[in-house]
mmCIF file of C-alpha atoms and ligand atoms in Angstrom:
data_model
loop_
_atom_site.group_PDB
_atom_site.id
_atom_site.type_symbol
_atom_site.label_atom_id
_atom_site.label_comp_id
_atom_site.label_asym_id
_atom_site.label_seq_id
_atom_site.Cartn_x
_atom_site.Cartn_y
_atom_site.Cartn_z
ATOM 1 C CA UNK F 1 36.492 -86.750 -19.162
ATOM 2 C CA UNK F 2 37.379 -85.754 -22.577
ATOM 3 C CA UNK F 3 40.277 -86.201 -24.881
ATOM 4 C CA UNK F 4 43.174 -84.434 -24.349
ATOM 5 C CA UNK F 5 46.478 -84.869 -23.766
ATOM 6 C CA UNK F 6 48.550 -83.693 -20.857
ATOM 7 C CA UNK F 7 52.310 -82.737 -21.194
ATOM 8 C CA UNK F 8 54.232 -81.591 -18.174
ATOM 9 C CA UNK F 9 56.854 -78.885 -18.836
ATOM 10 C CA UNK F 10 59.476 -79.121 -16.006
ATOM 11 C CA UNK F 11 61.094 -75.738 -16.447
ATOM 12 C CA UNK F 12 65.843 -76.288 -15.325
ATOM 13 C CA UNK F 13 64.533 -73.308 -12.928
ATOM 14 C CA UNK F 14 62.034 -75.670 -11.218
ATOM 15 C CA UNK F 15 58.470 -74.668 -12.132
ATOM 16 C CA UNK F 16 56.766 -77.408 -12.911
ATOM 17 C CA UNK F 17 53.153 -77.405 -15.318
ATOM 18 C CA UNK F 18 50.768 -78.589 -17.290
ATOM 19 C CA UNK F 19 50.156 -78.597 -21.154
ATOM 20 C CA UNK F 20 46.898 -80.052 -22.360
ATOM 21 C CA UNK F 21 46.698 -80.538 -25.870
ATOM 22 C CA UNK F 22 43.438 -81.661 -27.688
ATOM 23 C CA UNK F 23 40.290 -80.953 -29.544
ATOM 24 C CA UNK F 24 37.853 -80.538 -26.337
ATOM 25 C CA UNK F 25 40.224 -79.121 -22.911
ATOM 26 C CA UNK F 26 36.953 -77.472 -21.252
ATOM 27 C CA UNK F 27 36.516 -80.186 -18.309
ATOM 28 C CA UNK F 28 40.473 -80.650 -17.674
ATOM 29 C CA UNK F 29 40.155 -77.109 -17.627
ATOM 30 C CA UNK F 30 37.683 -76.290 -14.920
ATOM 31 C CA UNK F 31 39.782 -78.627 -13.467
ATOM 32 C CA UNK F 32 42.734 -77.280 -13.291
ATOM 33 C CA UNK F 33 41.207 -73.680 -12.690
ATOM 34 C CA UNK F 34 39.733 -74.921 -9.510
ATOM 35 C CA UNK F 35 42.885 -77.573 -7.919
ATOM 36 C CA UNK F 36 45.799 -75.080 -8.929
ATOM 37 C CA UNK F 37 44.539 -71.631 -9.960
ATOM 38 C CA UNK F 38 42.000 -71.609 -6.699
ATOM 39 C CA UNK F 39 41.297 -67.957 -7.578
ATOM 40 C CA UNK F 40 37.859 -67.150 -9.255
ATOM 41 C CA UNK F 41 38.424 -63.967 -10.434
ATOM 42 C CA UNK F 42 40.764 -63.093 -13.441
ATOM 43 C CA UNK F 43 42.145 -61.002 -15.934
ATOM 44 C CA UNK F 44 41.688 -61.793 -19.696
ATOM 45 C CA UNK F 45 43.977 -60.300 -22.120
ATOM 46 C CA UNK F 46 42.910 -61.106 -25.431
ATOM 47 C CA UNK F 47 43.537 -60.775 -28.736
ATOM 48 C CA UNK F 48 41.139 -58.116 -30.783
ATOM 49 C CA UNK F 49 40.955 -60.552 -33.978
ATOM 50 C CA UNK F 50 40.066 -64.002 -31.294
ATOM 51 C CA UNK F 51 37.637 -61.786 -29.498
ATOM 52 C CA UNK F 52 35.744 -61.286 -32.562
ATOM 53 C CA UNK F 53 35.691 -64.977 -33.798
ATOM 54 C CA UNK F 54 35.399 -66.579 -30.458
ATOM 55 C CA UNK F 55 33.574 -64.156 -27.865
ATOM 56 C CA UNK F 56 30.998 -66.468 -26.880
ATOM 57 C CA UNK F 57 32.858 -69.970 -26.919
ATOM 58 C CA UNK F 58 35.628 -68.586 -24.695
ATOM 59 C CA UNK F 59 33.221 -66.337 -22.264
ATOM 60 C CA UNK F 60 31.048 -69.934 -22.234
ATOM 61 C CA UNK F 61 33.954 -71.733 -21.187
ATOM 62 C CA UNK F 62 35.054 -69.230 -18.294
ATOM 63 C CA UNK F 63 31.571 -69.118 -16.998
ATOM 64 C CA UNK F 64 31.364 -73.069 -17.042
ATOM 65 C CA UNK F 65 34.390 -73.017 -15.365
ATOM 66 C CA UNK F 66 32.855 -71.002 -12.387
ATOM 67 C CA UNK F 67 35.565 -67.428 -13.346
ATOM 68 C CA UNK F 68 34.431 -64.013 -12.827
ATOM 69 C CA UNK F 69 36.074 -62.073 -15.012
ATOM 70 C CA UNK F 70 37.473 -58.897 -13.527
ATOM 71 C CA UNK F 71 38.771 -57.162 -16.578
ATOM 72 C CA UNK F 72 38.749 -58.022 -20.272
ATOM 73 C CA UNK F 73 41.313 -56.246 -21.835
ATOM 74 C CA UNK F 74 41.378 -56.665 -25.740
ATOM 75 C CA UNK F 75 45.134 -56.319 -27.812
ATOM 76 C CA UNK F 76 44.552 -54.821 -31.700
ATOM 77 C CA UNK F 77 45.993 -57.359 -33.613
ATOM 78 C CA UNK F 78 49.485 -57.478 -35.387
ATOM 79 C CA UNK F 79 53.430 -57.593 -34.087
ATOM 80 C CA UNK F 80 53.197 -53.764 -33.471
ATOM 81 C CA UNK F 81 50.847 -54.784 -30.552
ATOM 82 C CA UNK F 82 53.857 -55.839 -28.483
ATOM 83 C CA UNK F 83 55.173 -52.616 -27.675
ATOM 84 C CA UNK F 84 55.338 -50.136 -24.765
ATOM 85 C CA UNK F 85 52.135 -48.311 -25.155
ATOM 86 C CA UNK F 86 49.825 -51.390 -24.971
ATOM 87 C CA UNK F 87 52.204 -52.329 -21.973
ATOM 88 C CA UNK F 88 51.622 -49.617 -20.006
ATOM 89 C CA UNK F 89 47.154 -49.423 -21.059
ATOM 90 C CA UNK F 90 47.628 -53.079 -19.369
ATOM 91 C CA UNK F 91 49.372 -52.105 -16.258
ATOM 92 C CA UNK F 92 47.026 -49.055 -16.178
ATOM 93 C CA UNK F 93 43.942 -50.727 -16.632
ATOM 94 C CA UNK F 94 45.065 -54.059 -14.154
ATOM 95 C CA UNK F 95 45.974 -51.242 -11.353
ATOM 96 C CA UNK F 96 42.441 -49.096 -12.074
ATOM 97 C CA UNK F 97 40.860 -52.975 -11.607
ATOM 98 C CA UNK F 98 42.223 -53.403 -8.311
ATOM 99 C CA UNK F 99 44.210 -56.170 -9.163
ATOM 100 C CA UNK F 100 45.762 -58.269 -6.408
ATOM 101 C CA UNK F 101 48.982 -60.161 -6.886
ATOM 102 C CA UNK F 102 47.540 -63.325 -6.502
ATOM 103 C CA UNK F 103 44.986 -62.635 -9.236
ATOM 104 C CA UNK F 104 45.201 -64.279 -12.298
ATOM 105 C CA UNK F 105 46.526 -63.439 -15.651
ATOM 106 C CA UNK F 106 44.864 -65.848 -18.111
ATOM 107 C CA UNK F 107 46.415 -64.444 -22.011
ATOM 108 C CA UNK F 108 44.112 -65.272 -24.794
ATOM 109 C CA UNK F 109 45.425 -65.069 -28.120
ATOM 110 C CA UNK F 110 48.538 -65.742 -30.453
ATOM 111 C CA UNK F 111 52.091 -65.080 -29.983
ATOM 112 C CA UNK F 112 51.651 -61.054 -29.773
ATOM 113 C CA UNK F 113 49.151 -61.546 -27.186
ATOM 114 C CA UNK F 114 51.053 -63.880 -25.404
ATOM 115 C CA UNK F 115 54.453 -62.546 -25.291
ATOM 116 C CA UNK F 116 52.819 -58.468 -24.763
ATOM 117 C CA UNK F 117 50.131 -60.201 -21.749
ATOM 118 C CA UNK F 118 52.817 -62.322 -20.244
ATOM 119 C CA UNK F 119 55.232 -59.716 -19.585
ATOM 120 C CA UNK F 120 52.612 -57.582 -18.053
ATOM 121 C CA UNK F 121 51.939 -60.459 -16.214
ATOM 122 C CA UNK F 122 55.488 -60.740 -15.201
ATOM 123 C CA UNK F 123 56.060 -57.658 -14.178
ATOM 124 C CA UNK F 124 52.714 -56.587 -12.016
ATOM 125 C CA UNK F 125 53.308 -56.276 -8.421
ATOM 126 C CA UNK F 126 56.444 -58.720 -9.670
ATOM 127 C CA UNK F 127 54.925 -61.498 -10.975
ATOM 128 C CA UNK F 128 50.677 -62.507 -10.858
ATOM 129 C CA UNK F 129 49.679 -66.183 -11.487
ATOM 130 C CA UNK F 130 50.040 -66.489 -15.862
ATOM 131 C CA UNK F 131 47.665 -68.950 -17.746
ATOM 132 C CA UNK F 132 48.429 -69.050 -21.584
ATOM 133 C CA UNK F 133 45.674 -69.962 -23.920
ATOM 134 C CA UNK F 134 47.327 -70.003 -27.321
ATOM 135 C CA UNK F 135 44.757 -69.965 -30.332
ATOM 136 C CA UNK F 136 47.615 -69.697 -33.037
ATOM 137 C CA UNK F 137 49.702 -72.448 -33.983
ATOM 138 C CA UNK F 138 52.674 -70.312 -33.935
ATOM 139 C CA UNK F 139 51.759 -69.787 -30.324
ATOM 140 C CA UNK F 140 50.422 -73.733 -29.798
ATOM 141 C CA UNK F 141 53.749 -75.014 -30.499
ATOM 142 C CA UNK F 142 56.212 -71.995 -29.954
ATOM 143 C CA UNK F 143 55.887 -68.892 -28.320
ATOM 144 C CA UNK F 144 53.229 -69.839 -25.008
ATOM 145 C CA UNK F 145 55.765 -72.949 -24.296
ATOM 146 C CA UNK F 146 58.939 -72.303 -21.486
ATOM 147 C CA UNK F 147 58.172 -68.912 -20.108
ATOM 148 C CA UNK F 148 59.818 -66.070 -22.683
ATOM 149 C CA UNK F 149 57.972 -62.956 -22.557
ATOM 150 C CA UNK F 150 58.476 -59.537 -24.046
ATOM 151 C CA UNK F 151 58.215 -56.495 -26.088
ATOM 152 C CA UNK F 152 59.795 -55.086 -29.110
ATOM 153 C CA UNK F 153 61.797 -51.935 -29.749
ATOM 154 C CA UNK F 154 62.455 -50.394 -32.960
ATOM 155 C CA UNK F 155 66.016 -51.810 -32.450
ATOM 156 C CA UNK F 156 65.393 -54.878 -32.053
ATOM 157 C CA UNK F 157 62.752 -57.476 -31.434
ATOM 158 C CA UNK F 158 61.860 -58.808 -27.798
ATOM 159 C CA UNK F 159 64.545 -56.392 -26.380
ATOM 160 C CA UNK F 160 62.317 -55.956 -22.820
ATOM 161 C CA UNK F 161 61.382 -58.743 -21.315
ATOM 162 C CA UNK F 162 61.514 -61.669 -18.767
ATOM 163 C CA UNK F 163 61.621 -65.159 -18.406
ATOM 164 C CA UNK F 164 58.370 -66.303 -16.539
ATOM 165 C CA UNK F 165 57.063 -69.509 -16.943
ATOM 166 C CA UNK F 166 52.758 -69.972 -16.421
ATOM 167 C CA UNK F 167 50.634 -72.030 -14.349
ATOM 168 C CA UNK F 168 49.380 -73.418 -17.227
ATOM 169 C CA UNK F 169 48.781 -73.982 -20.716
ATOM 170 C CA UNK F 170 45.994 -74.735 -22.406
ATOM 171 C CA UNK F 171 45.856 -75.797 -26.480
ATOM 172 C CA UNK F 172 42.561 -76.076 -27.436
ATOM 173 C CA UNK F 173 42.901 -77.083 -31.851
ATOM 174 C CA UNK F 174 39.878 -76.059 -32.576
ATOM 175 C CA UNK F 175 40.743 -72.494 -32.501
ATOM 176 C CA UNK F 176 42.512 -73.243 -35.627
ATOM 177 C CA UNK F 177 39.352 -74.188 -37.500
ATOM 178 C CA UNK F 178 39.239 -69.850 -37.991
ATOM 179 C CA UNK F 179 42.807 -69.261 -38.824
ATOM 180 C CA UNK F 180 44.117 -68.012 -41.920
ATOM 181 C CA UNK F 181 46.107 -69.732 -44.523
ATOM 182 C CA UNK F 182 49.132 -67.381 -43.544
ATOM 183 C CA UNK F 183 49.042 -67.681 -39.988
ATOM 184 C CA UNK F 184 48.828 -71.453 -40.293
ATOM 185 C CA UNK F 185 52.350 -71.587 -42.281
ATOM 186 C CA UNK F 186 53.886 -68.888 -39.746
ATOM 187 C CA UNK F 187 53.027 -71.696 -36.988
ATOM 188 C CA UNK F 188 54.365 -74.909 -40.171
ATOM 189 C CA UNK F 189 57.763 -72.452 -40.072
ATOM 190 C CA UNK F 190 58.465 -73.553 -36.061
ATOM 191 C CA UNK F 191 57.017 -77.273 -36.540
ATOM 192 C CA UNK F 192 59.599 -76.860 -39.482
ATOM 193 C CA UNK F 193 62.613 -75.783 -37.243
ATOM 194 C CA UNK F 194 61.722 -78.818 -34.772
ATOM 195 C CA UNK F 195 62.335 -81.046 -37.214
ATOM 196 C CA UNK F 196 65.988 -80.364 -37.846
ATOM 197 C CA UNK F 197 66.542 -79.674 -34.132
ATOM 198 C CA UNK F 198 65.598 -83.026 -33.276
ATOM 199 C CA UNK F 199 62.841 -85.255 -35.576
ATOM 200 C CA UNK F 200 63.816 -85.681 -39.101
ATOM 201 C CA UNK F 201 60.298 -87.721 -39.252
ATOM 202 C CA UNK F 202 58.093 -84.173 -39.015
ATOM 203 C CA UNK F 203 59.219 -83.080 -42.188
ATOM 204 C CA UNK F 204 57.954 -86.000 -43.959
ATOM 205 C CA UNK F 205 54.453 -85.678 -42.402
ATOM 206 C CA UNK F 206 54.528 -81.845 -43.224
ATOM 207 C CA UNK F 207 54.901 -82.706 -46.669
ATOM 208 C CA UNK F 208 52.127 -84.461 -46.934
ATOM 209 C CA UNK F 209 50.291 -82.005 -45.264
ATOM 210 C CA UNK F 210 48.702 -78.655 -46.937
ATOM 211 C CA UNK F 211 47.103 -76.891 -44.767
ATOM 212 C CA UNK F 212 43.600 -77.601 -46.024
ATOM 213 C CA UNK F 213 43.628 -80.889 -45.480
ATOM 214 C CA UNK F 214 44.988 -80.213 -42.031
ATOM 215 C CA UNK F 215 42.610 -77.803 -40.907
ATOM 216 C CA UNK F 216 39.615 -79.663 -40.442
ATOM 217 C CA UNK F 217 41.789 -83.183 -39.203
ATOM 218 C CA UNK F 218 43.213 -82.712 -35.748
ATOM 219 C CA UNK F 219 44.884 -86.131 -35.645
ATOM 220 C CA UNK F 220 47.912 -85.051 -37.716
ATOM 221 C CA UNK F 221 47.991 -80.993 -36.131
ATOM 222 C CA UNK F 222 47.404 -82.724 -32.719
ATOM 223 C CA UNK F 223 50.125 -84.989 -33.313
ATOM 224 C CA UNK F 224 52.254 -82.346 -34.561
ATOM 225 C CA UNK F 225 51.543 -79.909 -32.048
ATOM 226 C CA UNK F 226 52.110 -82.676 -29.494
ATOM 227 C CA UNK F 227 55.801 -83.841 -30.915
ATOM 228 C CA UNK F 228 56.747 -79.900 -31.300
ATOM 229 C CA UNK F 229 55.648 -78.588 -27.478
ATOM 230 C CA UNK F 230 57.714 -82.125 -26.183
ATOM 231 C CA UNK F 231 60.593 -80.952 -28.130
ATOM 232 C CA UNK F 232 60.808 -77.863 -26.972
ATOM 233 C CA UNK F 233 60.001 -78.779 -23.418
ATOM 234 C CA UNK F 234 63.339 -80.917 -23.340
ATOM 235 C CA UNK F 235 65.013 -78.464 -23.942
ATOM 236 C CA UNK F 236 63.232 -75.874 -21.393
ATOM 237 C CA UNK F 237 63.860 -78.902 -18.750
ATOM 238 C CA UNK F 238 67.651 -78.510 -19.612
ATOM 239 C CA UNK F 239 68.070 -74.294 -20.112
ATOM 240 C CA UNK F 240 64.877 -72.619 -19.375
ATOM 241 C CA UNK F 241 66.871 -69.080 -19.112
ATOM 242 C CA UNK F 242 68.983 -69.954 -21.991
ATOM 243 C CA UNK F 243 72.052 -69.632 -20.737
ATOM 244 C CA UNK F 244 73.076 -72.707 -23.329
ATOM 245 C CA UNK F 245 71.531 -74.835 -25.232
ATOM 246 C CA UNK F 246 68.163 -73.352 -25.237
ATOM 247 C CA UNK F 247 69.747 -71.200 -27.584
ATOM 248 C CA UNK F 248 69.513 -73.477 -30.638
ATOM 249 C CA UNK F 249 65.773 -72.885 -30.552
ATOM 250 C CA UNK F 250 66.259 -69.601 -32.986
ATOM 251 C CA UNK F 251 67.201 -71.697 -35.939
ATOM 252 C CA UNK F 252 67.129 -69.131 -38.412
ATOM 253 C CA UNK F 253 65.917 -66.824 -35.835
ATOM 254 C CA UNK F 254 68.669 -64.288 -36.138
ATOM 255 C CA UNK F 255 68.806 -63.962 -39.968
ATOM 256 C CA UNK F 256 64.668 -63.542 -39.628
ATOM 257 C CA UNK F 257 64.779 -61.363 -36.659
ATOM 258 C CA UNK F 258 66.875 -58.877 -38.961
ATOM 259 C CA UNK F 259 64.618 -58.679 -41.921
ATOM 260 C CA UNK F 260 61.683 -58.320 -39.616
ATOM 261 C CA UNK F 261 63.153 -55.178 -37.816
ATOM 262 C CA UNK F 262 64.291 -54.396 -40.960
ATOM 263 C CA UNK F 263 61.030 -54.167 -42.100
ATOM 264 C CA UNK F 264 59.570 -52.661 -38.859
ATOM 265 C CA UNK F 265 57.690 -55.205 -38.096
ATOM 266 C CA UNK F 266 55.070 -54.596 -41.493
ATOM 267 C CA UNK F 267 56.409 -56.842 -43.718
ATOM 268 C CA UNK F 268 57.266 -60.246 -42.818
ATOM 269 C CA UNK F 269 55.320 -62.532 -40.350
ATOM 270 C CA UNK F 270 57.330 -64.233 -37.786
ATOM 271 C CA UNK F 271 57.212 -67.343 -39.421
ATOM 272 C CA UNK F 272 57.706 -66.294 -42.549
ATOM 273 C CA UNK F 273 60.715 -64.687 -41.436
ATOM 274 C CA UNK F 274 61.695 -67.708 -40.006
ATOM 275 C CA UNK F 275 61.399 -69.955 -42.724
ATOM 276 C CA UNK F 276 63.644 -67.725 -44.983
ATOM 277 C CA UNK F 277 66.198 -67.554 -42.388
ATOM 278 C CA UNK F 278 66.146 -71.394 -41.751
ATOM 279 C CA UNK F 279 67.503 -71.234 -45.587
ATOM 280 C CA UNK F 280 69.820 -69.065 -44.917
ATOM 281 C CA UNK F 281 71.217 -71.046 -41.555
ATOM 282 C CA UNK F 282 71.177 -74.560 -43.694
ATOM 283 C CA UNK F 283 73.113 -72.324 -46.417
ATOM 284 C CA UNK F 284 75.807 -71.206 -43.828
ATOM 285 C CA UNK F 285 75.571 -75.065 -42.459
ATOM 286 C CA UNK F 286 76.918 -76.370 -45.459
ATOM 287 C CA UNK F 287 79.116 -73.528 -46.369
ATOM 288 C CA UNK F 288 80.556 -75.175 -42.579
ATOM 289 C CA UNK F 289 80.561 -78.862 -43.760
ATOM 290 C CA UNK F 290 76.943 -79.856 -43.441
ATOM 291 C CA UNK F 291 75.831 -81.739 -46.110
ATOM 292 C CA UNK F 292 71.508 -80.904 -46.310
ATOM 293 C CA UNK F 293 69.865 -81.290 -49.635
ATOM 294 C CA UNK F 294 68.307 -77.105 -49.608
ATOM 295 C CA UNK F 295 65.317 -79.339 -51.517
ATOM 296 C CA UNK F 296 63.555 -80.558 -48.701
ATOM 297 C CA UNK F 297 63.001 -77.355 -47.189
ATOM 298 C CA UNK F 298 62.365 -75.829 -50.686
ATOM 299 C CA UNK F 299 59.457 -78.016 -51.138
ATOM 300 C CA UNK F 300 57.525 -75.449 -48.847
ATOM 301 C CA UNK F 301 58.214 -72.646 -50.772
ATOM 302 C CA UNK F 302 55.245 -72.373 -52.586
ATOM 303 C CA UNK F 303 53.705 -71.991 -48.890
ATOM 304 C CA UNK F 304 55.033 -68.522 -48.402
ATOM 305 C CA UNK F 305 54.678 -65.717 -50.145
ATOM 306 C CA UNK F 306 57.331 -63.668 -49.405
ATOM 307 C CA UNK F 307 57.969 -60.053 -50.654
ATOM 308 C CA UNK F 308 61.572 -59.941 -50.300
ATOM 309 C CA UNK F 309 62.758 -57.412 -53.302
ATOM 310 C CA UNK F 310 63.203 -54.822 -50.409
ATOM 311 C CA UNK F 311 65.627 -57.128 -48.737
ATOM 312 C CA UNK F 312 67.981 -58.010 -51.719
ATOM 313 C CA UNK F 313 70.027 -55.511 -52.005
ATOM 314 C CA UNK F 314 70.269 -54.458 -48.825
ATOM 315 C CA UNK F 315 72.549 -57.394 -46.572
ATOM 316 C CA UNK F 316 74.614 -54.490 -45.215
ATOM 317 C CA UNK F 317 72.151 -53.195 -43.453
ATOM 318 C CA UNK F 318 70.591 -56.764 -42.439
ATOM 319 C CA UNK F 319 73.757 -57.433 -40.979
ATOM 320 C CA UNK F 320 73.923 -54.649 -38.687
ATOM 321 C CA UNK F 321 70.806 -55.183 -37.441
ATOM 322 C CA UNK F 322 72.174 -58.513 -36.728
ATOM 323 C CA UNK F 323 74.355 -57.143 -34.524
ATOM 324 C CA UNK F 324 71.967 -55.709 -32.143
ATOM 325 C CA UNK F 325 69.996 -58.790 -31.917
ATOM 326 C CA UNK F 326 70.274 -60.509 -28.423
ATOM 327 C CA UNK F 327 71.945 -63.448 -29.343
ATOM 328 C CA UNK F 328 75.032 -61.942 -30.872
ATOM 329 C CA UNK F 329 78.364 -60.775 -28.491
ATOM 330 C CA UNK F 330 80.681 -58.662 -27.987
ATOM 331 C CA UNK F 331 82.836 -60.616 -30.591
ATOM 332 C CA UNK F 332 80.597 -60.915 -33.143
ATOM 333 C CA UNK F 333 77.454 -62.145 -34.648
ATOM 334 C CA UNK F 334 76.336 -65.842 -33.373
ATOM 335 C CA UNK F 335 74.418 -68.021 -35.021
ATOM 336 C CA UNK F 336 72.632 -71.506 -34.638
ATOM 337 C CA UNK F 337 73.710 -73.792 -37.124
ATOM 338 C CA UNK F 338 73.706 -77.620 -38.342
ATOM 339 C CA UNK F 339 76.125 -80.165 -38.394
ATOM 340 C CA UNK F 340 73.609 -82.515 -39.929
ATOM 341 C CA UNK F 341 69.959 -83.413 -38.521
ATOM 342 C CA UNK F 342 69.187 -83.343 -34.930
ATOM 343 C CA UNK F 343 72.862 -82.059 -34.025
ATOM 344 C CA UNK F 344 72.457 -78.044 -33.485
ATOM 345 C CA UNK F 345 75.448 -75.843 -32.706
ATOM 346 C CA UNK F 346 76.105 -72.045 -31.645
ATOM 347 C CA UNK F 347 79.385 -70.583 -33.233
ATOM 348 C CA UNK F 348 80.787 -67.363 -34.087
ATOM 349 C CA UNK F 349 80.669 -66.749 -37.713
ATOM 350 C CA UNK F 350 82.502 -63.997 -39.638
ATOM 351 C CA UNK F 351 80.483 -61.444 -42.193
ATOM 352 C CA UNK F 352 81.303 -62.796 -45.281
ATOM 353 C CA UNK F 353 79.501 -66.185 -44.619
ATOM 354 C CA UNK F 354 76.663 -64.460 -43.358
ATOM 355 C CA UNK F 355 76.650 -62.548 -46.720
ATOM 356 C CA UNK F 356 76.600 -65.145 -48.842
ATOM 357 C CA UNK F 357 74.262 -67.407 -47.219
ATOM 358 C CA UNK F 358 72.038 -64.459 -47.072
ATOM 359 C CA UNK F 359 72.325 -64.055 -51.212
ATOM 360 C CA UNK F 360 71.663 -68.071 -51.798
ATOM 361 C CA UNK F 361 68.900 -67.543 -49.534
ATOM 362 C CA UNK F 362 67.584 -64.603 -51.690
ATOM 363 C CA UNK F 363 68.441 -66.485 -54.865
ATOM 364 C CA UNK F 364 66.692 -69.622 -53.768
ATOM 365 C CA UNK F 365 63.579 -67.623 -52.621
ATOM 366 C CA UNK F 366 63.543 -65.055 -55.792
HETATM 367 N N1 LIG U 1 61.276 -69.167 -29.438
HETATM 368 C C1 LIG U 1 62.529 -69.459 -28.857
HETATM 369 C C2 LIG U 1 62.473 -69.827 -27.421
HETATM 370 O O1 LIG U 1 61.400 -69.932 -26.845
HETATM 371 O O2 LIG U 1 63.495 -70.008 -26.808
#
């Protein structure tokens, strides 16, 4: 048996499955296909860009693992990928296949792919068997982990969608050898966010880390990705519908979420997004009492290179986009902020703080 790693993710809504994390997942993964999937054939949705780079590694892998594929349906790549149209060519193509409700859903790709495939899966005949196969880190340690799915709309991102938790998950790091410098700091941005959530220690390994000397070293990205997927599975195992504290997992998420509708979804990665409105959320933090030193999440600036002059001078507008985003009320904008490392909050905050931590952010990042 080869190296991996196997997590369990024990969802607060009682699903219960594996993670595998490692350099070389094929056997644990014919494994697991054959005790808990049981089905041979399946659906692949994967990602147009993965396809490309990986087509005979991943079709190798499904045939070793005795799977007829019954469709192979490939997403373009990009955010404007999770949207209705490529929803409905899914459910389309799935119901011109003949697909049963016990067959198989296995999602191929990053977190586009994986958020877009698993709400088709989701929603099929109500729910088929899901199997995530993240090949981004963004998706390793984020967006395949504790069952969110969805879709955008131009008001707002992941407005459609479900909570449905997979079968499986399997997060195979040599995908990443192939991934490009920008995608690999869109996936640093979450590790990032884990860190103040819960493990002051990550930030001092990221800083030692640029991504070159990452990318061919999977001790320190398994590692990583292995500390971030346990964090954020303690805190599926507590609110895997987020009806509390699963909240505090968009860190930065809501002052991102803005500036990427803002931008329709063109302008800013994910992460990227992220990572500015981290700054923003340690701003408003301290503007509340918290005492963080903005340099150690500065250090990564150079990481990023964020186009932001379209932003600036627009806050009004960020703001009301804010107010369509899921996690604000009828009362008012919420966000998740800091009382110091490791000790997350939700609160209410007015306008004016959410101005001005949005102009240090901007000055900090100009
Ligand atoms: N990415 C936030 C969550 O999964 O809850």
């Amino acid at each position: 048996m080869t190296k991996a790693t196997q997590l369990t993710i024990s969802a607060s809504t009682g699903e219960q499955y594996p993670a595998y994390v490692g350099t070389d997942i094929q056997e644990h993964f014919s494994r697991f296909w054959e005790e808990s999937v049981k089905t041979p054939e399946c659906m692949v949705i994967i990602d147009e860009r993965v396809e490309e780079l990986h087509t005979d590694f991943l079709r190798a892998q499904l045939a070793d693992s005795s799977i007829d594929i019954l469709d192979w349906y490939v997403v373009p790549s990009g955010e404007s990928s999770k949207c209705w149209s490529q929803y409905q060519a899914i459910v389309d193509r799935a119901l011109q296949q003949g697909i049963l409700r016990t067959t198989p859903v296995l999602v191929i790709g990053g977190g586009v792919t994986g958020d877009l495939g698993g709400f088709a899966a989701s929603s099929i005949m109500r729910g088929l068997p899901l199997v995530h196969w993240p090949t981004t880190l963004l998706a390793m340690v984020d967006s395949s982990i504790g069952g969110k799915t969805g879709i955008n709309h131009s008001r707002g991102k992941n407005l459609i969608g479900s909570f449905y938790q997979p079968k499986g998950i399997w997060i195979d790091s040599q995908l990443l050898t192939t991934l490009d410098r920008r995608d690999w700091y869109n996936g640093i941005s979450e590790i990032i966010k884990y860190s103040y959530l819960a493990d002051p220690s990550i930030i001092d390994t990221l800083s030692q880390c640029e991504v070159d000397k990452l990318k061919n070293n999977p001790i320190p990205i398994n590692s990583l990705i292995e500390k971030s997927v346990r964090i954020k599975a303690n805190i599926v195992a507590k609110d895997a519908r987020e009806a509390g504290i699963r909240a505090v997992l968009n860190l930065g998420h809501t002052f991102g979420h803005a500036m990427e509708v803002m931008g329709k979804y063109g302008t800013l990665a994910h992460g990227e997004a992220v990572y500015a409105g981290m700054i923003a959320a340690l701003e408003a933090s301290n503007m509340l009492g918290a005492q963080f030193d903005m340099g150690r999440i500065l250090t990564f600036k150079g990481w990023y290179d964020l186009h932001l002059d379209d932003y600036t001078n627009n806050i009004d507008t960020l703001i009301e986009f804010m107010y369509q985003d899921k996690k604000s009320t009828s009362d008012g904008i919420r966000l998740v902020l800091l009382e110091d490392w490791a000790a997350p909050y939700v609160s209410l905050v007015e306008e004016s703080l959410i101005q001005k931590a949005y102009e240090r952010m901007f000055e900090h990042l100009s």
